[in-house]
C-alpha cells in the first residue's frame, strides 16, 4: 500500500515535470518570419558596422490551400545598419511583425566590396556561432551592394524566393557555370590555409562596356548580354577567395576547369565549344564528362616539387558546322581528337599557370592529396603548400576519348546539296 | 474527514446476508431413500410448480411395475429425444427382467446419488430419472441449448481461406477445432470455474506438445478463481491476465477456429467457453496480435506485402500526428522549405495552436468511430456522411483546422484499422494520444523518450511466463514468423519460448 502511494506520487511528479518544464522552445510556424537570404554590405566610414539585408519569404504567396492564398507579395526586403547579422534579428523585428528566424536560411550574400575587405572574415565567422544557421548554405558574392541586388532581383516565374534561388543555383552547379560554394567549404578551406575557395559570383547589373567577345565561355557575372523580358539577375563564374578575402573572379570556363580538376567533386556533364580544326570559322560544341577518376602523380620531396595530373575525358561532339564527315574517316577523327586534346591541354595548363602566377595558390583542392605524402603535421606545415605552389612544376595531361557524334552522326554532304 | 467518513461506511457489515449452510448441507447429502421424499426435495429445490420450465412427469414403468419420475428443464433439454428414447420405451416395456438402463435407449446414461451432482447435471440440460426403490438417479444426456448456426467470422475477415467462425456453443466450437486437428493427442479438458453459475471452461491442447509447466500454470490460475459467475471468455480474460492496468493485451482473443487450431498445433493452450463466439489463446506475444491468418493463406510475396503494409500502418498511426505537432511547433528547420511554407500558409489564419488543432481532430475521429459502432444500423450510413462532410470539409472552410491536419488525422485513422485485433487496436490508439501529448510538450525529444519507455515496458511484460516480444527479443528458436513470414517449407520449428515437447515440425 505504502509502495503504491509512493509510486503514485512519483509518477505524478514526473507528469508535473513534463507539464511544467515542457514547451520551452515551442514556436508555431505561423508566428515565424522565414529569412531566406541575408545580405551583408560595408557601411561607409564605419568600420565596426555592417549593413544587413533580409529577404523574407511570405508563405502565403502562391499557396493554393483554402485557408491561404491571398494577394500578398511573395517577399519582403528590409535593409538596415547593425553590428552583426546575429543581433540584427531583434532590430528587424521593430519593423517585421513575426519573429525573425534563420531556420530556412539558404544563402549568405556579400557584396564584392565587402568580400574584398580584410575585415570580412570577422563577420562571416558569426555564422559559426548561431545555432540556427546550417553549414550547407551557399555563399554568394555580388558585384553591387547586396541590398541593391535583392531589390533588383525580381524573378518572373519562380516568385517564391527560396524556390528561385534553390533552382537557379542547382542548375548552375550542374552546368558548371558556378561553383558549389557551401559555407562549410569556405570555413574548411580558410582554416586549412592552403587552397583557394570559389564562391558563387552574381549580379543584377549588366556591364555596359562589354563587347561580344570571341569566346562566349570567357565571361563572368554581368558580362552575359541578353535581351528580352526576364529577370536581370545572372549567376556566372566564381569569386576567388584567398585567406578569406576575395582576390579575383573566374569565368565560366575557368570555373568548369576548376571543378574538373578537383578530385573531391563529382562534376556533371559540361557543355563547351572549341575551334573546329577543319574550318577555323566555326566552333565545335561538345559535351564532356569525366570518363574515370583523375590520376595524380605528386613528387613533392627532393628537388622542385612536381605534379602530373591526368584528366580522362569523354567527349561527345554535338555540332558540326563545317559539315565534315568524321564518322567514316578515322584519320579525320584522329585529327579532331588531337585538336581537341591540344586545345584543352593548352586551356588547362594556361589556367594552372594563371593560378600559380596570379593567385599563388590553387582552387582545385589538391592540398588534400598532397597532405597524404607527409608523415607528420609539422612536415606538412614546414612544406608550406601555399608558398611552394607557385614554384611547382605542374603538368596537366588531358586524355580525350571521343564518344558519339550526336544522335545522328551522319550529315548530308554540303557539296552535293549545293551543286 | 472525507477519509474517515468513507472508512465508516465501509465498516458497515452487510446484515441481510442469509446463511446458506442449510442449502450446502443438503447438496452434500445423498438422495433420500424414500421415493416420495426425494421427489418433494427436488420439487422444493426447483420451486415446482412456480418454475415454469421445470417439468416433472411421473411414469409407471410397465413390465417391472415400478413408479418413477423424470425431471428436466424443458427449455434447455431436447424434449423430443426424451419422449422418444426415455418415456415411450419405459411405458411400452413388457419385459419384466430388464433393468432400467436397458429399457432406456438414449445415448448417454450416468448414475449419481449426491443431490448436488444431480442438480448440476439437470442445470446443464440433462434429464434426471428417479426410480422407486433405487438410491441413485439416472442422468440422461439430452441437453439442447439454443444457439445460432456456424456463421462467418465477423471481425477477422479474410478474402482467401476458411470463413467459419466460432459461435456461442462450446461443443460446436470444439467440433470446429477437432475438424482441423484430427488427433487423439488433442485433449479437451473441462473445468467448472464459477461457484454459483457453474460456468464450464474447456481447455484445449495437444498433450504431446504442450509444456507441462505452462499447462499447470494455466490450470492453477483457472482453478484458483473464486467468483460467482463468469459468463464468457471476454470476462475470463480479465480474471486471468497478469497486468490488469496495462494497456497491452497479454491474451489473444480470436473468433477463427483455423487460427485457434494452428496455435494448438504450435503448443499453445486454447480456452473455450459457452456463450463466447471466440477462443482465448495463451500465452500471447506481440506478434500474435500483429499477425492475421490470411498472411499464411496468401502466397509468400502477397502475404509479406500485407505484413509490410501493416507494419508501416502501425508506425503511421503511432507517429503521424505527433510528428506533425513536434515538427511544426519545435523543429521547423527539419521540414523541407516548400512543405514548411505550405504548412505556415495554411496555419496563418487558424485560431488554435497546432497541438490543440490536432487534438480536436483526433478526438473528433474517435467520436465518429465510436458513434459508428453504437449507432443503430438503419441510420449507420449517415454517420459516415456527417463525419466526413462536417469534420473534414466544413472545419477547413471555417478556418478551424488546416487541410494538412485533416490529411494527417485521416491517414493516421485509416492506418489504425490495419491492426485488426481489437485489443491491440486500442493499445495503438491510446498510445497515439500519449505520444501526441508528449510531442506537444517536449517535441521530438518527448516522442523519442515515450517510445523508448514503451519499448522498455514491452520488453518487460510477460504473458504466462513468455516474454512479450519473443522470439525477437529475447531471441528464441522459432519459425521466424515475426514482422515478415518465411516460405512455409522453412517454417519448421515450433516457438521455442513455449518450451514445447517437440520443437521440430515434421
JSON list of N, CA, C and O in Angstrom, two decimals, chain A residues 18-19 22-23 25-30 32 34 57 59-60 63 65-68 98 103-104 106 160 162 166, chain B residues 328-330 332-333 337-338 340-341 343-349 353-354 393 396-397 399 403 437 440-442:
[
{"chain": "A", "resi": 18, "resn": "UNK", "atom": "N", "xyz": [6.79, 17.10, -16.67]},
{"chain": "A", "resi": 18, "resn": "UNK", "atom": "CA", "xyz": [6.53, 17.19, -18.10]},
{"chain": "A", "resi": 18, "resn": "UNK", "atom": "C", "xyz": [5.75, 18.45, -18.44]},
{"chain": "A", "resi": 18, "resn": "UNK", "atom": "O", "xyz": [6.10, 19.20, -19.33]},
{"chain": "A", "resi": 19, "resn": "UNK", "atom": "N", "xyz": [4.68, 18.69, -17.66]},
{"chain": "A", "resi": 19, "resn": "UNK", "atom": "CA", "xyz": [3.82, 19.83, -17.98]},
{"chain": "A", "resi": 19, "resn": "UNK", "atom": "C", "xyz": [4.49, 21.16, -17.65]},
{"chain": "A", "resi": 19, "resn": "UNK", "atom": "O", "xyz": [4.32, 22.14, -18.34]},
{"chain": "A", "resi": 22, "resn": "UNK", "atom": "N", "xyz": [7.94, 21.49, -20.02]},
{"chain": "A", "resi": 22, "resn": "UNK", "atom": "CA", "xyz": [7.83, 21.38, -21.47]},
{"chain": "A", "resi": 22, "resn": "UNK", "atom": "C", "xyz": [7.64, 22.73, -22.14]},
{"chain": "A", "resi": 22, "resn": "UNK", "atom": "O", "xyz": [7.59, 23.77, -21.48]},
{"chain": "A", "resi": 23, "resn": "UNK", "atom": "N", "xyz": [7.55, 22.68, -23.43]},
{"chain": "A", "resi": 23, "resn": "UNK", "atom": "CA", "xyz": [7.22, 23.87, -24.24]},
{"chain": "A", "resi": 23, "resn": "UNK", "atom": "C", "xyz": [8.24, 24.99, -24.20]},
{"chain": "A", "resi": 23, "resn": "UNK", "atom": "O", "xyz": [7.92, 26.11, -24.53]},
{"chain": "A", "resi": 25, "resn": "UNK", "atom": "N", "xyz": [10.93, 25.79, -25.94]},
{"chain": "A", "resi": 25, "resn": "UNK", "atom": "CA", "xyz": [11.30, 26.46, -27.19]},
{"chain": "A", "resi": 25, "resn": "UNK", "atom": "C", "xyz": [10.22, 26.25, -28.24]},
{"chain": "A", "resi": 25, "resn": "UNK", "atom": "O", "xyz": [10.49, 26.20, -29.42]},
{"chain": "A", "resi": 26, "resn": "UNK", "atom": "N", "xyz": [9.01, 26.15, -27.75]},
{"chain": "A", "resi": 26, "resn": "UNK", "atom": "CA", "xyz": [7.91, 25.95, -28.69]},
{"chain": "A", "resi": 26, "resn": "UNK", "atom": "C", "xyz": [7.66, 27.22, -29.48]},
{"chain": "A", "resi": 26, "resn": "UNK", "atom": "O", "xyz": [7.65, 28.31, -28.93]},
{"chain": "A", "resi": 27, "resn": "UNK", "atom": "N", "xyz": [7.50, 27.06, -30.77]},
{"chain": "A", "resi": 27, "resn": "UNK", "atom": "CA", "xyz": [7.21, 28.22, -31.61]},
{"chain": "A", "resi": 27, "resn": "UNK", "atom": "C", "xyz": [6.41, 27.73, -32.80]},
{"chain": "A", "resi": 27, "resn": "UNK", "atom": "O", "xyz": [6.87, 26.90, -33.58]},
{"chain": "A", "resi": 28, "resn": "UNK", "atom": "N", "xyz": [5.20, 28.21, -32.94]},
{"chain": "A", "resi": 28, "resn": "UNK", "atom": "CA", "xyz": [4.38, 27.77, -34.05]},
{"chain": "A", "resi": 28, "resn": "UNK", "atom": "C", "xyz": [4.90, 28.37, -35.35]},
{"chain": "A", "resi": 28, "resn": "UNK", "atom": "O", "xyz": [5.37, 29.52, -35.37]},
{"chain": "A", "resi": 29, "resn": "UNK", "atom": "N", "xyz": [4.79, 27.62, -36.43]},
{"chain": "A", "resi": 29, "resn": "UNK", "atom": "CA", "xyz": [5.37, 28.09, -37.69]},
{"chain": "A", "resi": 29, "resn": "UNK", "atom": "C", "xyz": [4.75, 29.39, -38.18]},
{"chain": "A", "resi": 29, "resn": "UNK", "atom": "O", "xyz": [5.42, 30.20, -38.81]},
{"chain": "A", "resi": 30, "resn": "UNK", "atom": "N", "xyz": [3.46, 29.60, -37.89]},
{"chain": "A", "resi": 30, "resn": "UNK", "atom": "CA", "xyz": [2.84, 30.81, -38.44]},
{"chain": "A", "resi": 30, "resn": "UNK", "atom": "C", "xyz": [3.26, 32.05, -37.67]},
{"chain": "A", "resi": 30, "resn": "UNK", "atom": "O", "xyz": [2.92, 33.16, -38.05]},
{"chain": "A", "resi": 32, "resn": "UNK", "atom": "N", "xyz": [6.42, 32.75, -37.25]},
{"chain": "A", "resi": 32, "resn": "UNK", "atom": "CA", "xyz": [7.81, 33.00, -37.63]},
{"chain": "A", "resi": 32, "resn": "UNK", "atom": "C", "xyz": [7.89, 33.67, -39.00]},
{"chain": "A", "resi": 32, "resn": "UNK", "atom": "O", "xyz": [7.07, 33.42, -39.88]},
{"chain": "A", "resi": 34, "resn": "UNK", "atom": "N", "xyz": [10.32, 33.75, -42.02]},
{"chain": "A", "resi": 34, "resn": "UNK", "atom": "CA", "xyz": [11.44, 32.95, -42.50]},
{"chain": "A", "resi": 34, "resn": "UNK", "atom": "C", "xyz": [12.37, 33.77, -43.39]},
{"chain": "A", "resi": 34, "resn": "UNK", "atom": "O", "xyz": [11.98, 34.21, -44.47]},
{"chain": "A", "resi": 57, "resn": "UNK", "atom": "N", "xyz": [10.58, 35.44, -46.84]},
{"chain": "A", "resi": 57, "resn": "UNK", "atom": "CA", "xyz": [9.61, 34.79, -47.71]},
{"chain": "A", "resi": 57, "resn": "UNK", "atom": "C", "xyz": [8.22, 34.89, -47.10]},
{"chain": "A", "resi": 57, "resn": "UNK", "atom": "O", "xyz": [8.05, 34.75, -45.90]},
{"chain": "A", "resi": 59, "resn": "UNK", "atom": "N", "xyz": [4.95, 32.97, -46.77]},
{"chain": "A", "resi": 59, "resn": "UNK", "atom": "CA", "xyz": [4.46, 31.62, -47.04]},
{"chain": "A", "resi": 59, "resn": "UNK", "atom": "C", "xyz": [3.14, 31.60, -47.80]},
{"chain": "A", "resi": 59, "resn": "UNK", "atom": "O", "xyz": [2.84, 30.65, -48.51]},
{"chain": "A", "resi": 60, "resn": "UNK", "atom": "N", "xyz": [2.35, 32.66, -47.65]},
{"chain": "A", "resi": 60, "resn": "UNK", "atom": "CA", "xyz": [1.02, 32.63, -48.26]},
{"chain": "A", "resi": 60, "resn": "UNK", "atom": "C", "xyz": [1.05, 32.83, -49.77]},
{"chain": "A", "resi": 60, "resn": "UNK", "atom": "O", "xyz": [0.09, 32.49, -50.45]},
{"chain": "A", "resi": 63, "resn": "UNK", "atom": "N", "xyz": [0.27, 29.98, -52.51]},
{"chain": "A", "resi": 63, "resn": "UNK", "atom": "CA", "xyz": [-0.31, 28.79, -51.90]},
{"chain": "A", "resi": 63, "resn": "UNK", "atom": "C", "xyz": [-1.74, 28.62, -52.39]},
{"chain": "A", "resi": 63, "resn": "UNK", "atom": "O", "xyz": [-2.50, 29.57, -52.42]},
{"chain": "A", "resi": 65, "resn": "UNK", "atom": "N", "xyz": [-3.81, 26.55, -50.95]},
{"chain": "A", "resi": 65, "resn": "UNK", "atom": "CA", "xyz": [-4.62, 25.99, -49.88]},
{"chain": "A", "resi": 65, "resn": "UNK", "atom": "C", "xyz": [-5.83, 26.90, -49.61]},
{"chain": "A", "resi": 65, "resn": "UNK", "atom": "O", "xyz": [-5.76, 28.11, -49.81]},
{"chain": "A", "resi": 66, "resn": "UNK", "atom": "N", "xyz": [-6.90, 26.27, -49.13]},
{"chain": "A", "resi": 66, "resn": "UNK", "atom": "CA", "xyz": [-8.14, 27.01, -48.94]},
{"chain": "A", "resi": 66, "resn": "UNK", "atom": "C", "xyz": [-7.98, 28.18, -47.97]},
{"chain": "A", "resi": 66, "resn": "UNK", "atom": "O", "xyz": [-8.49, 29.26, -48.20]},
{"chain": "A", "resi": 67, "resn": "UNK", "atom": "N", "xyz": [-7.25, 27.91, -46.89]},
{"chain": "A", "resi": 67, "resn": "UNK", "atom": "CA", "xyz": [-7.18, 28.97, -45.88]},
{"chain": "A", "resi": 67, "resn": "UNK", "atom": "C", "xyz": [-6.04, 29.94, -46.17]},
{"chain": "A", "resi": 67, "resn": "UNK", "atom": "O", "xyz": [-5.88, 30.93, -45.49]},
{"chain": "A", "resi": 68, "resn": "UNK", "atom": "N", "xyz": [-5.21, 29.64, -47.18]},
{"chain": "A", "resi": 68, "resn": "UNK", "atom": "CA", "xyz": [-4.15, 30.58, -47.52]},
{"chain": "A", "resi": 68, "resn": "UNK", "atom": "C", "xyz": [-4.52, 31.32, -48.79]},
{"chain": "A", "resi": 68, "resn": "UNK", "atom": "O", "xyz": [-5.67, 31.64, -49.02]},
{"chain": "A", "resi": 98, "resn": "UNK", "atom": "N", "xyz": [6.39, 39.33, -37.44]},
{"chain": "A", "resi": 98, "resn": "UNK", "atom": "CA", "xyz": [6.65, 37.98, -36.91]},
{"chain": "A", "resi": 98, "resn": "UNK", "atom": "C", "xyz": [8.10, 37.85, -36.49]},
{"chain": "A", "resi": 98, "resn": "UNK", "atom": "O", "xyz": [8.97, 38.57, -36.99]},
{"chain": "A", "resi": 103, "resn": "UNK", "atom": "N", "xyz": [15.75, 29.61, -39.69]},
{"chain": "A", "resi": 103, "resn": "UNK", "atom": "CA", "xyz": [15.52, 28.19, -39.93]},
{"chain": "A", "resi": 103, "resn": "UNK", "atom": "C", "xyz": [15.59, 27.82, -41.40]},
{"chain": "A", "resi": 103, "resn": "UNK", "atom": "O", "xyz": [16.04, 26.75, -41.76]},
{"chain": "A", "resi": 104, "resn": "UNK", "atom": "N", "xyz": [15.10, 28.71, -42.25]},
{"chain": "A", "resi": 104, "resn": "UNK", "atom": "CA", "xyz": [15.08, 28.40, -43.68]},
{"chain": "A", "resi": 104, "resn": "UNK", "atom": "C", "xyz": [16.18, 29.13, -44.44]},
{"chain": "A", "resi": 104, "resn": "UNK", "atom": "O", "xyz": [16.12, 29.22, -45.66]},
{"chain": "A", "resi": 106, "resn": "UNK", "atom": "N", "xyz": [19.02, 30.04, -46.65]},
{"chain": "A", "resi": 106, "resn": "UNK", "atom": "CA", "xyz": [19.66, 29.26, -47.70]},
{"chain": "A", "resi": 106, "resn": "UNK", "atom": "C", "xyz": [20.90, 29.94, -48.27]},
{"chain": "A", "resi": 106, "resn": "UNK", "atom": "O", "xyz": [21.69, 29.30, -48.94]},
{"chain": "A", "resi": 160, "resn": "UNK", "atom": "N", "xyz": [8.42, 32.71, -55.57]},
{"chain": "A", "resi": 160, "resn": "UNK", "atom": "CA", "xyz": [8.78, 32.47, -54.18]},
{"chain": "A", "resi": 160, "resn": "UNK", "atom": "C", "xyz": [10.30, 32.42, -54.08]},
{"chain": "A", "resi": 160, "resn": "UNK", "atom": "O", "xyz": [10.96, 31.65, -54.79]},
{"chain": "A", "resi": 162, "resn": "UNK", "atom": "N", "xyz": [12.76, 31.36, -52.10]},
{"chain": "A", "resi": 162, "resn": "UNK", "atom": "CA", "xyz": [13.59, 30.19, -51.83]},
{"chain": "A", "resi": 162, "resn": "UNK", "atom": "C", "xyz": [13.62, 29.27, -53.04]},
{"chain": "A", "resi": 162, "resn": "UNK", "atom": "O", "xyz": [14.64, 28.68, -53.36]},
{"chain": "A", "resi": 166, "resn": "UNK", "atom": "N", "xyz": [17.02, 28.24, -54.98]},
{"chain": "A", "resi": 166, "resn": "UNK", "atom": "CA", "xyz": [17.37, 26.82, -54.99]},
{"chain": "A", "resi": 166, "resn": "UNK", "atom": "C", "xyz": [17.51, 26.31, -56.41]},
{"chain": "A", "resi": 166, "resn": "UNK", "atom": "O", "xyz": [18.46, 25.63, -56.76]},
{"chain": "B", "resi": 328, "resn": "UNK", "atom": "N", "xyz": [6.17, 20.94, -36.33]},
{"chain": "B", "resi": 328, "resn": "UNK", "atom": "CA", "xyz": [5.64, 22.27, -36.61]},
{"chain": "B", "resi": 328, "resn": "UNK", "atom": "C", "xyz": [5.88, 23.22, -35.44]},
{"chain": "B", "resi": 328, "resn": "UNK", "atom": "O", "xyz": [6.11, 24.40, -35.63]},
{"chain": "B", "resi": 329, "resn": "UNK", "atom": "N", "xyz": [5.86, 22.70, -34.22]},
{"chain": "B", "resi": 329, "resn": "UNK", "atom": "CA", "xyz": [6.00, 23.63, -33.10]},
{"chain": "B", "resi": 329, "resn": "UNK", "atom": "C", "xyz": [7.42, 23.72, -32.57]},
{"chain": "B", "resi": 329, "resn": "UNK", "atom": "O", "xyz": [7.75, 24.67, -31.88]},
{"chain": "B", "resi": 330, "resn": "UNK", "atom": "N", "xyz": [8.24, 22.73, -32.83]},
{"chain": "B", "resi": 330, "resn": "UNK", "atom": "CA", "xyz": [9.59, 22.79, -32.24]},
{"chain": "B", "resi": 330, "resn": "UNK", "atom": "C", "xyz": [10.72, 22.74, -33.26]},
{"chain": "B", "resi": 330, "resn": "UNK", "atom": "O", "xyz": [11.76, 23.32, -33.05]},
{"chain": "B", "resi": 332, "resn": "UNK", "atom": "N", "xyz": [11.00, 23.39, -36.82]},
{"chain": "B", "resi": 332, "resn": "UNK", "atom": "CA", "xyz": [10.59, 23.75, -38.18]},
{"chain": "B", "resi": 332, "resn": "UNK", "atom": "C", "xyz": [11.74, 23.65, -39.17]},
{"chain": "B", "resi": 332, "resn": "UNK", "atom": "O", "xyz": [11.51, 23.54, -40.36]},
{"chain": "B", "resi": 333, "resn": "UNK", "atom": "N", "xyz": [12.98, 23.67, -38.68]},
{"chain": "B", "resi": 333, "resn": "UNK", "atom": "CA", "xyz": [14.12, 23.60, -39.61]},
{"chain": "B", "resi": 333, "resn": "UNK", "atom": "C", "xyz": [14.23, 22.21, -40.26]},
{"chain": "B", "resi": 333, "resn": "UNK", "atom": "O", "xyz": [14.93, 22.04, -41.24]},
{"chain": "B", "resi": 337, "resn": "UNK", "atom": "N", "xyz": [11.73, 23.30, -47.22]},
{"chain": "B", "resi": 337, "resn": "UNK", "atom": "CA", "xyz": [11.16, 24.65, -47.27]},
{"chain": "B", "resi": 337, "resn": "UNK", "atom": "C", "xyz": [9.77, 24.73, -47.88]},
{"chain": "B", "resi": 337, "resn": "UNK", "atom": "O", "xyz": [8.90, 25.39, -47.34]},
{"chain": "B", "resi": 338, "resn": "UNK", "atom": "N", "xyz": [9.57, 24.00, -48.99]},
{"chain": "B", "resi": 338, "resn": "UNK", "atom": "CA", "xyz": [8.26, 24.10, -49.65]},
{"chain": "B", "resi": 338, "resn": "UNK", "atom": "C", "xyz": [7.14, 23.63, -48.74]},
{"chain": "B", "resi": 338, "resn": "UNK", "atom": "O", "xyz": [6.10, 24.28, -48.64]},
{"chain": "B", "resi": 340, "resn": "UNK", "atom": "N", "xyz": [7.26, 23.38, -45.44]},
{"chain": "B", "resi": 340, "resn": "UNK", "atom": "CA", "xyz": [7.15, 24.24, -44.26]},
{"chain": "B", "resi": 340, "resn": "UNK", "atom": "C", "xyz": [6.36, 25.50, -44.58]},
{"chain": "B", "resi": 340, "resn": "UNK", "atom": "O", "xyz": [5.48, 25.91, -43.82]},
{"chain": "B", "resi": 341, "resn": "UNK", "atom": "N", "xyz": [6.66, 26.09, -45.74]},
{"chain": "B", "resi": 341, "resn": "UNK", "atom": "CA", "xyz": [5.93, 27.30, -46.11]},
{"chain": "B", "resi": 341, "resn": "UNK", "atom": "C", "xyz": [4.47, 26.99, -46.38]},
{"chain": "B", "resi": 341, "resn": "UNK", "atom": "O", "xyz": [3.59, 27.77, -46.03]},
{"chain": "B", "resi": 343, "resn": "UNK", "atom": "N", "xyz": [2.75, 24.66, -44.89]},
{"chain": "B", "resi": 343, "resn": "UNK", "atom": "CA", "xyz": [2.13, 24.49, -43.57]},
{"chain": "B", "resi": 343, "resn": "UNK", "atom": "C", "xyz": [1.90, 25.86, -42.93]},
{"chain": "B", "resi": 343, "resn": "UNK", "atom": "O", "xyz": [0.82, 26.15, -42.41]},
{"chain": "B", "resi": 344, "resn": "UNK", "atom": "N", "xyz": [2.93, 26.69, -43.01]},
{"chain": "B", "resi": 344, "resn": "UNK", "atom": "CA", "xyz": [2.81, 28.02, -42.41]},
{"chain": "B", "resi": 344, "resn": "UNK", "atom": "C", "xyz": [1.68, 28.80, -43.06]},
{"chain": "B", "resi": 344, "resn": "UNK", "atom": "O", "xyz": [0.93, 29.52, -42.39]},
{"chain": "B", "resi": 345, "resn": "UNK", "atom": "N", "xyz": [1.54, 28.65, -44.38]},
{"chain": "B", "resi": 345, "resn": "UNK", "atom": "CA", "xyz": [0.49, 29.38, -45.09]},
{"chain": "B", "resi": 345, "resn": "UNK", "atom": "C", "xyz": [-0.89, 28.94, -44.63]},
{"chain": "B", "resi": 345, "resn": "UNK", "atom": "O", "xyz": [-1.77, 29.76, -44.39]},
{"chain": "B", "resi": 346, "resn": "UNK", "atom": "N", "xyz": [-1.08, 27.63, -44.47]},
{"chain": "B", "resi": 346, "resn": "UNK", "atom": "CA", "xyz": [-2.42, 27.17, -44.08]},
{"chain": "B", "resi": 346, "resn": "UNK", "atom": "C", "xyz": [-2.70, 27.48, -42.62]},
{"chain": "B", "resi": 346, "resn": "UNK", "atom": "O", "xyz": [-3.86, 27.60, -42.23]},
{"chain": "B", "resi": 347, "resn": "UNK", "atom": "N", "xyz": [-1.65, 27.63, -41.83]},
{"chain": "B", "resi": 347, "resn": "UNK", "atom": "CA", "xyz": [-1.87, 27.89, -40.41]},
{"chain": "B", "resi": 347, "resn": "UNK", "atom": "C", "xyz": [-2.07, 29.37, -40.12]},
{"chain": "B", "resi": 347, "resn": "UNK", "atom": "O", "xyz": [-2.38, 29.74, -38.99]},
{"chain": "B", "resi": 348, "resn": "UNK", "atom": "N", "xyz": [-1.83, 30.19, -41.13]},
{"chain": "B", "resi": 348, "resn": "UNK", "atom": "CA", "xyz": [-1.83, 31.64, -40.94]},
{"chain": "B", "resi": 348, "resn": "UNK", "atom": "C", "xyz": [-3.09, 32.16, -40.23]},
{"chain": "B", "resi": 348, "resn": "UNK", "atom": "O", "xyz": [-3.01, 32.98, -39.34]},
{"chain": "B", "resi": 349, "resn": "UNK", "atom": "N", "xyz": [-4.27, 31.65, -40.62]},
{"chain": "B", "resi": 349, "resn": "UNK", "atom": "CA", "xyz": [-5.49, 32.25, -40.10]},
{"chain": "B", "resi": 349, "resn": "UNK", "atom": "C", "xyz": [-6.20, 31.37, -39.08]},
{"chain": "B", "resi": 349, "resn": "UNK", "atom": "O", "xyz": [-7.37, 31.55, -38.80]},
{"chain": "B", "resi": 353, "resn": "UNK", "atom": "N", "xyz": [-3.40, 26.65, -31.53]},
{"chain": "B", "resi": 353, "resn": "UNK", "atom": "CA", "xyz": [-2.06, 26.12, -31.76]},
{"chain": "B", "resi": 353, "resn": "UNK", "atom": "C", "xyz": [-2.15, 24.73, -32.41]},
{"chain": "B", "resi": 353, "resn": "UNK", "atom": "O", "xyz": [-3.18, 24.05, -32.28]},
{"chain": "B", "resi": 354, "resn": "UNK", "atom": "N", "xyz": [-1.06, 24.32, -33.07]},
{"chain": "B", "resi": 354, "resn": "UNK", "atom": "CA", "xyz": [-1.09, 23.07, -33.83]},
{"chain": "B", "resi": 354, "resn": "UNK", "atom": "C", "xyz": [-1.50, 21.90, -32.96]},
{"chain": "B", "resi": 354, "resn": "UNK", "atom": "O", "xyz": [-2.27, 21.04, -33.38]},
{"chain": "B", "resi": 393, "resn": "UNK", "atom": "N", "xyz": [-14.62, 18.84, -44.49]},
{"chain": "B", "resi": 393, "resn": "UNK", "atom": "CA", "xyz": [-14.78, 19.99, -45.37]},
{"chain": "B", "resi": 393, "resn": "UNK", "atom": "C", "xyz": [-15.07, 21.28, -44.60]},
{"chain": "B", "resi": 393, "resn": "UNK", "atom": "O", "xyz": [-14.36, 22.27, -44.73]},
{"chain": "B", "resi": 396, "resn": "UNK", "atom": "N", "xyz": [-12.40, 22.87, -42.33]},
{"chain": "B", "resi": 396, "resn": "UNK", "atom": "CA", "xyz": [-11.35, 23.56, -43.07]},
{"chain": "B", "resi": 396, "resn": "UNK", "atom": "C", "xyz": [-11.86, 24.90, -43.60]},
{"chain": "B", "resi": 396, "resn": "UNK", "atom": "O", "xyz": [-11.21, 25.92, -43.48]},
{"chain": "B", "resi": 397, "resn": "UNK", "atom": "N", "xyz": [-13.08, 24.86, -44.15]},
{"chain": "B", "resi": 397, "resn": "UNK", "atom": "CA", "xyz": [-13.61, 26.10, -44.71]},
{"chain": "B", "resi": 397, "resn": "UNK", "atom": "C", "xyz": [-13.85, 27.15, -43.65]},
{"chain": "B", "resi": 397, "resn": "UNK", "atom": "O", "xyz": [-13.73, 28.34, -43.90]},
{"chain": "B", "resi": 399, "resn": "UNK", "atom": "N", "xyz": [-11.99, 27.70, -41.30]},
{"chain": "B", "resi": 399, "resn": "UNK", "atom": "CA", "xyz": [-10.69, 28.08, -40.74]},
{"chain": "B", "resi": 399, "resn": "UNK", "atom": "C", "xyz": [-10.50, 27.60, -39.30]},
{"chain": "B", "resi": 399, "resn": "UNK", "atom": "O", "xyz": [-9.95, 28.31, -38.47]},
{"chain": "B", "resi": 403, "resn": "UNK", "atom": "N", "xyz": [-6.07, 22.10, -43.76]},
{"chain": "B", "resi": 403, "resn": "UNK", "atom": "CA", "xyz": [-6.27, 20.89, -44.57]},
{"chain": "B", "resi": 403, "resn": "UNK", "atom": "C", "xyz": [-5.21, 19.84, -44.30]},
{"chain": "B", "resi": 403, "resn": "UNK", "atom": "O", "xyz": [-5.48, 18.64, -44.39]},
{"chain": "B", "resi": 437, "resn": "UNK", "atom": "N", "xyz": [0.52, 13.85, -26.83]},
{"chain": "B", "resi": 437, "resn": "UNK", "atom": "CA", "xyz": [0.66, 14.69, -25.64]},
{"chain": "B", "resi": 437, "resn": "UNK", "atom": "C", "xyz": [2.13, 15.00, -25.39]},
{"chain": "B", "resi": 437, "resn": "UNK", "atom": "O", "xyz": [2.52, 16.16, -25.18]},
{"chain": "B", "resi": 440, "resn": "UNK", "atom": "N", "xyz": [3.48, 17.39, -27.91]},
{"chain": "B", "resi": 440, "resn": "UNK", "atom": "CA", "xyz": [3.10, 18.80, -27.80]},
{"chain": "B", "resi": 440, "resn": "UNK", "atom": "C", "xyz": [3.80, 19.47, -26.62]},
{"chain": "B", "resi": 440, "resn": "UNK", "atom": "O", "xyz": [3.87, 20.69, -26.59]},
{"chain": "B", "resi": 441, "resn": "UNK", "atom": "N", "xyz": [4.31, 18.68, -25.69]},
{"chain": "B", "resi": 441, "resn": "UNK", "atom": "CA", "xyz": [5.04, 19.32, -24.58]},
{"chain": "B", "resi": 441, "resn": "UNK", "atom": "C", "xyz": [6.55, 19.32, -24.80]},
{"chain": "B", "resi": 441, "resn": "UNK", "atom": "O", "xyz": [7.23, 20.24, -24.40]},
{"chain": "B", "resi": 442, "resn": "UNK", "atom": "N", "xyz": [7.06, 18.24, -25.39]},
{"chain": "B", "resi": 442, "resn": "UNK", "atom": "CA", "xyz": [8.51, 18.13, -25.46]},
{"chain": "B", "resi": 442, "resn": "UNK", "atom": "C", "xyz": [9.04, 17.94, -26.88]},
{"chain": "B", "resi": 442, "resn": "UNK", "atom": "O", "xyz": [10.22, 17.65, -27.05]}
]
